[in-house]
Coordinates of N, CA and C in Angstrom, one line a residue:
M1445 N 0.8 -1.2 0.0 CA 0.0 0.0 0.0 C 0.9 1.3 0.0
A1446 N 2.0 1.2 0.7 CA 2.9 2.4 0.8 C 3.5 2.7 -0.6
D1447 N 3.7 1.6 -1.4 CA 4.3 1.8 -2.7 C 3.4 2.5 -3.6
Q1448 N 2.1 2.3 -3.5 CA 1.1 3.0 -4.3 C 1.0 4.5 -4.0
D1449 N 1.1 4.8 -2.7 CA 1.1 6.2 -2.3 C 2.3 7.0 -2.9
E1450 N 3.4 6.4 -3.0 CA 4.6 7.1 -3.5 C 4.4 7.3 -5.0
D1451 N 3.7 6.5 -5.7 CA 3.5 6.7 -7.2 C 2.5 7.7 -7.5
L1452 N 1.6 8.1 -6.6 CA 0.6 9.1 -6.9 C 1.2 10.5 -7.0
V1453 N 0.8 11.2 -8.0 CA 1.3 12.6 -8.3 C 0.1 13.5 -8.5
D1454 N 0.1 14.6 -7.8 CA -0.9 15.6 -8.0 C -0.7 16.4 -9.3
V1455 N -1.6 16.3 -10.3 CA -1.4 16.9 -11.6 C -2.5 17.9 -11.7
D1456 N -2.1 19.1 -12.2 CA -3.0 20.2 -12.5 C -3.4 20.0 -14.0
P1457 N -4.7 19.8 -14.3 CA -5.1 19.6 -15.7 C -4.9 20.8 -16.6
Y1458 N -4.8 22.0 -15.9 CA -4.7 23.3 -16.7 C -3.3 23.7 -16.9
D1459 N -2.3 23.1 -16.3 CA -0.9 23.5 -16.4 C -0.3 22.8 -17.7
P1460 N 0.2 23.6 -18.6 CA 0.9 23.0 -19.8 C 2.2 22.3 -19.5
G1461 N 2.8 22.6 -18.3 CA 4.0 21.9 -17.9 C 5.3 22.7 -18.1
D1462 N 5.2 23.8 -18.9 CA 6.4 24.6 -19.1 C 6.5 25.9 -18.2
G1463 N 5.6 25.9 -17.2 CA 5.6 27.0 -16.3 C 4.7 28.2 -16.7
S1464 N 4.2 28.2 -17.9 CA 3.3 29.2 -18.3 C 1.8 28.7 -18.2
L1465 N 0.9 29.6 -18.3 CA -0.5 29.3 -18.2 C -1.1 29.0 -19.6
P1466 N -2.0 28.1 -19.7 CA -2.6 27.8 -21.0 C -3.4 29.0 -21.5
V1467 N -3.5 29.2 -22.8 CA -4.2 30.3 -23.3 C -5.3 29.7 -24.2
F1468 N -6.5 30.2 -23.9 CA -7.7 29.8 -24.7 C -8.1 30.9 -25.6
R1469 N -8.7 30.6 -26.7 CA -9.3 31.6 -27.6 C -10.7 31.8 -27.1
W1470 N -11.4 32.8 -27.7 CA -12.8 33.1 -27.4 C -13.7 31.9 -27.5
R1471 N -14.5 31.6 -26.5 CA -15.5 30.6 -26.5 C -14.8 29.2 -26.5
Q1472 N -13.6 29.0 -26.2 CA -13.0 27.7 -26.1 C -12.7 27.2 -24.7
A1473 N -12.8 28.1 -23.7 CA -12.5 27.6 -22.4 C -13.8 26.9 -21.8
G1474 N -13.6 26.0 -21.0 CA -14.8 25.2 -20.5 C -15.6 26.1 -19.5
R1475 N -16.8 26.5 -19.9 CA -17.6 27.3 -19.0 C -18.0 26.6 -17.7
A1476 N -18.0 25.3 -17.8 CA -18.5 24.6 -16.6 C -17.4 24.6 -15.5
S1477 N -16.1 24.8 -15.8 CA -15.1 24.7 -14.8 C -14.3 26.0 -14.7
L1478 N -14.3 26.9 -15.7 CA -13.5 28.1 -15.6 C -14.3 29.3 -15.8
A1479 N -13.9 30.4 -15.2 CA -14.7 31.6 -15.3 C -13.8 32.8 -15.0
T1480 N -14.1 34.0 -15.7 CA -13.4 35.2 -15.4 C -13.9 35.8 -14.1
R1481 N -13.3 36.9 -13.6 CA -13.7 37.5 -12.4 C -15.1 38.0 -12.5
R1482 N -15.5 38.6 -13.7 CA -16.8 39.1 -13.9 C -17.8 38.0 -13.9
Q1483 N -17.5 36.9 -14.5 CA -18.4 35.8 -14.5 C -18.6 35.2 -13.1
L1484 N -17.5 35.2 -12.3 CA -17.6 34.7 -10.9 C -18.5 35.6 -10.1
R1485 N -18.4 36.9 -10.3 CA -19.2 37.9 -9.6 C -20.7 37.7 -9.9
E1486 N -21.0 37.4 -11.2 CA -22.4 37.2 -11.6 C -22.9 36.0 -10.9
M1487 N -22.1 35.0 -10.6 CA -22.5 33.8 -9.9 C -22.5 34.0 -8.4
G1488 N -22.1 35.2 -7.9 CA -22.1 35.4 -6.5 C -20.8 34.8 -5.8
L1489 N -19.7 34.7 -6.6 CA -18.5 34.1 -6.1 C -17.3 35.1 -6.3
R1490 N -16.2 34.8 -5.7 CA -14.9 35.5 -5.9 C -13.8 34.5 -6.0
P1491 N -12.6 34.9 -6.5 CA -11.5 33.9 -6.6 C -11.1 33.4 -5.3
G1492 N -11.2 34.2 -4.2 CA -10.9 33.7 -2.9 C -9.4 33.5 -2.6
G1493 N -8.5 34.3 -3.2 CA -7.1 34.1 -3.0 C -6.4 33.1 -3.9
H1494 N -7.1 32.4 -4.7 CA -6.5 31.5 -5.6 C -6.0 32.2 -6.9
E1495 N -4.8 31.7 -7.4 CA -4.2 32.3 -8.6 C -5.0 31.8 -9.8
P1496 N -4.9 32.6 -10.9 CA -5.6 32.2 -12.1 C -4.9 30.9 -12.7
V1497 N -5.7 30.1 -13.4 CA -5.2 28.8 -13.9 C -5.0 28.9 -15.4
A1498 N -5.6 29.9 -16.1 CA -5.5 30.0 -17.5 C -5.8 31.5 -17.9
R1499 N -5.7 31.7 -19.2 CA -6.0 33.0 -19.7 C -6.8 32.9 -21.0
I1500 N -7.8 33.8 -21.2 CA -8.6 33.7 -22.4 C -8.3 35.0 -23.2
E1501 N -8.2 34.8 -24.5 CA -7.8 36.0 -25.4 C -8.9 36.1 -26.5
C1502 N -9.1 37.4 -26.9 CA -10.0 37.6 -28.0 C -9.4 38.8 -28.8
R1503 N -9.9 39.0 -30.0 CA -9.4 40.1 -30.8 C -7.9 40.0 -31.1
G1504 N -7.5 38.8 -31.4 CA -6.1 38.5 -31.8 C -5.1 38.7 -30.6
G1505 N -5.5 38.6 -29.4 CA -4.7 38.7 -28.3 C -4.6 40.2 -27.7
K1506 N -5.4 41.1 -28.3 CA -5.4 42.5 -27.9 C -6.2 42.6 -26.6
R1507 N -7.2 41.7 -26.4 CA -7.9 41.7 -25.1 C -7.8 40.4 -24.5
W1508 N -7.7 40.3 -23.2 CA -7.5 39.1 -22.5 C -8.0 39.2 -21.1
A1509 N -8.3 38.1 -20.4 CA -8.7 38.0 -19.0 C -8.2 36.7 -18.4
W1510 N -8.0 36.8 -17.1 CA -7.6 35.6 -16.3 C -8.8 34.7 -16.1
L1511 N -8.6 33.4 -16.1 CA -9.6 32.5 -15.8 C -9.3 31.8 -14.5
Y1512 N -10.3 31.6 -13.7 CA -10.2 31.0 -12.4 C -11.1 29.7 -12.3
R1513 N -10.7 28.8 -11.4 CA -11.5 27.6 -11.3 C -12.7 27.9 -10.4
I1514 N -13.8 27.5 -10.9 CA -15.1 27.7 -10.2 C -15.2 26.9 -8.9
D1515 N -14.6 25.7 -9.0 CA -14.8 24.8 -7.8 C -13.9 25.3 -6.6
L1516 N -12.9 26.2 -6.8 CA -12.1 26.7 -5.8 C -12.6 28.1 -5.3
A1517 N -13.6 28.7 -6.0 CA -14.1 30.0 -5.7 C -14.8 30.0 -4.4
K1518 N -14.8 31.2 -3.8 CA -15.5 31.3 -2.5 C -16.7 32.3 -2.6
P1519 N -17.7 32.3 -1.7 CA -18.8 33.2 -1.8 C -18.3 34.7 -1.7
K1520 N -19.0 35.5 -2.4 CA -18.8 37.0 -2.3 C -19.0 37.5 -0.9
L1521 N -18.2 38.4 -0.5 CA -18.4 39.0 0.9 C -19.5 40.0 0.8
P1522 N -20.4 40.0 1.8 CA -21.5 40.9 1.8 C -21.1 42.4 2.0
M1523 N -21.9 43.3 1.5 CA -21.7 44.7 1.7 C -22.1 45.1 3.2
T1524 N -21.2 45.7 3.9 CA -21.5 46.1 5.2 C -21.8 47.6 5.2
L1525 N -22.3 48.1 6.3 CA -22.6 49.5 6.4 C -21.3 50.4 6.4
A1526 N -20.2 49.9 6.9 CA -19.0 50.6 6.9 C -18.4 50.7 5.4
K1527 N -18.5 49.6 4.7 CA -18.1 49.6 3.3 C -19.0 50.6 2.5
E1528 N -20.3 50.5 2.7 CA -21.2 51.4 2.0 C -20.9 52.8 2.3
A1529 N -20.6 53.2 3.5 CA -20.3 54.5 3.9 C -19.0 55.0 3.3
A1530 N -18.0 54.1 3.2 CA -16.7 54.5 2.6 C -16.9 54.7 1.1
L1531 N -17.7 53.9 0.4 CA -17.9 54.0 -1.0 C -18.7 55.3 -1.3
D1532 N -19.7 55.7 -0.4 CA -20.4 56.9 -0.6 C -19.5 58.1 -0.4
K1533 N -18.6 58.0 0.5 CA -17.7 59.1 0.8 C -16.8 59.3 -0.4
A1534 N -16.3 58.2 -1.0 CA -15.4 58.3 -2.2 C -16.2 58.8 -3.4
M1535 N -17.4 58.4 -3.6 CA -18.2 58.9 -4.7 C -18.6 60.4 -4.5
A1536 N -18.8 60.8 -3.3 CA -19.1 62.2 -3.0 C -18.0 63.1 -3.4
A1537 N -16.7 62.6 -3.2 CA -15.6 63.4 -3.6 C -15.5 63.6 -5.1
R1538 N -16.0 62.6 -5.9 CA -16.0 62.7 -7.3 C -17.2 63.4 -7.9
Q1539 N -18.3 63.5 -7.1 CA -19.6 64.0 -7.6 C -19.9 65.4 -7.1
T1540 N -19.1 65.9 -6.1 CA -19.4 67.2 -5.5 C -18.5 68.3 -6.2
C1541 N -19.2 69.4 -6.6 CA -18.5 70.5 -7.2 C -17.7 71.3 -6.2
P1542 N -16.4 71.5 -6.4 CA -15.6 72.3 -5.4 C -15.8 73.8 -5.7
G1543 N -16.5 74.2 -6.7 CA -16.7 75.6 -7.1 C -17.8 76.2 -6.1
P1544 N -18.2 77.4 -6.5 CA -19.1 78.1 -5.6 C -20.5 77.5 -5.4
C1545 N -20.9 76.7 -6.4 CA -22.3 76.1 -6.2 C -22.3 75.0 -5.2
G1546 N -21.3 74.2 -5.1 CA -21.2 73.1 -4.0 C -22.2 72.0 -4.2
R1547 N -22.8 71.8 -5.4 CA -23.8 70.8 -5.6 C -23.1 69.4 -5.7
R1548 N -23.9 68.4 -5.3 CA -23.5 67.0 -5.5 C -24.4 66.5 -6.7
Y1549 N -23.7 66.1 -7.8 CA -24.4 65.6 -8.9 C -24.6 64.1 -8.9
F1550 N -25.4 63.6 -9.7 CA -25.7 62.1 -9.8 C -24.7 61.4 -10.7
H1551 N -23.7 62.2 -11.3 CA -22.7 61.6 -12.1 C -21.4 62.2 -11.7
C1552 N -20.3 61.5 -12.1 CA -18.9 62.0 -11.8 C -18.6 63.3 -12.6
L1553 N -18.0 64.2 -11.9 CA -17.7 65.5 -12.6 C -16.3 65.4 -13.2
P1554 N -16.0 66.2 -14.2 CA -14.7 66.2 -14.9 C -13.7 67.1 -14.1
L1555 N -13.4 66.7 -12.9 CA -12.6 67.5 -12.0 C -11.2 67.7 -12.4
K1556 N -10.6 66.6 -13.1 CA -9.2 66.7 -13.6 C -9.1 67.7 -14.7
T1557 N -10.1 67.7 -15.6 CA -9.9 68.6 -16.8 C -10.5 70.0 -16.6
L1558 N -11.7 70.0 -16.0 CA -12.4 71.3 -15.8 C -12.2 71.9 -14.4
G1559 N -12.1 71.0 -13.4 CA -12.0 71.5 -12.0 C -13.3 71.8 -11.3
S1560 N -14.4 71.8 -12.0 CA -15.7 72.1 -11.4 C -16.8 71.5 -12.3
C1561 N -18.0 71.8 -12.0 CA -19.1 71.4 -12.8 C -19.2 72.4 -14.0
L1562 N -20.0 72.0 -15.0 CA -20.1 72.9 -16.2 C -20.7 74.2 -15.9
E1563 N -21.6 74.3 -15.0 CA -22.3 75.6 -14.7 C -21.3 76.5 -14.0
C1564 N -20.4 76.0 -13.2 CA -19.4 76.9 -12.6 C -18.3 77.2 -13.6
F1565 N -18.0 76.3 -14.5 CA -16.9 76.4 -15.4 C -17.2 77.5 -16.5
D1566 N -18.4 77.3 -17.2 CA -18.7 78.1 -18.3 C -20.1 78.6 -18.3
G1567 N -20.9 78.4 -17.3 CA -22.2 78.9 -17.2 C -23.3 78.0 -17.9
T1568 N -22.9 76.8 -18.4 CA -23.9 75.9 -18.9 C -24.9 75.5 -17.8
P1569 N -26.2 75.8 -18.0 CA -27.1 75.4 -16.9 C -27.3 73.9 -16.7
A1570 N -27.4 73.5 -15.5 CA -27.6 72.1 -15.2 C -29.0 71.9 -14.8
G1571 N -29.6 70.8 -15.3 CA -31.0 70.5 -15.0 C -31.1 70.2 -13.5
P1572 N -32.2 70.7 -12.9 CA -32.4 70.5 -11.5 C -32.5 69.0 -11.1
A1573 N -32.8 68.1 -12.0 CA -32.9 66.7 -11.7 C -31.6 66.0 -11.7
S1574 N -30.5 66.7 -12.1 CA -29.2 66.1 -12.2 C -28.3 66.3 -11.0
Y1575 N -28.8 67.0 -10.0 CA -28.0 67.2 -8.8 C -28.8 67.3 -7.5
I1576 N -28.1 67.2 -6.4 CA -28.7 67.5 -5.1 C -28.2 68.8 -4.6
A1577 N -29.1 69.7 -4.2 CA -28.7 71.0 -3.8 C -27.9 70.8 -2.5
P1578 N -26.9 71.7 -2.3 CA -26.1 71.6 -1.0 C -27.0 72.0 0.2
P1579 N -26.7 71.5 1.4 CA -27.6 71.8 2.5 C -27.5 73.3 2.8
A1580 N -28.7 73.8 3.1 CA -28.8 75.3 3.4 C -28.1 75.6 4.7
K1581 N -27.4 76.8 4.7 CA -26.7 77.2 5.9 C -27.8 77.7 6.9
H1582 N -27.6 77.4 8.1 CA -28.6 77.8 9.1 C -28.6 79.3 9.3
L1583 N -29.7 79.9 9.3 CA -29.8 81.3 9.4 C -29.4 81.8 10.8
L1584 N -29.6 81.0 11.8 CA -29.3 81.4 13.2 C -27.8 81.4 13.5
A1585 N -27.1 80.6 12.7 CA -25.6 80.5 13.0 C -24.9 81.7 12.3
A1586 N -24.3 82.5 13.1 CA -23.7 83.7 12.5 C -22.2 83.7 12.9

């Protein structure tokens, strides 16, 4: 029995043996066993710290994505209130105009190129449905 245990070798079916990862063309990877990060996310999973086992290419190798084993994937971590608050704070920095209006828009502002919203930059009026008005300053606070 001990002789049989020594002969057993753990083989990765996705490893070509030369140290590189196998490359699949578009629609050639096994969907039942391999998935991209986006496909894992749609299934409610995440790679869970495991390395990619293959790569998929399309458009002549100009676009590619890592492939992960579905059987090794772990469930997605749930959104917590702290994560949600941190994401809202980060989005507020990208959506709030640093100019005189101080409005928070429902879309990201071109702060790197213009530095403010269009209304503050060149006077282009913004629709009232596209932003949240800044909180009113209290009249009693002086």
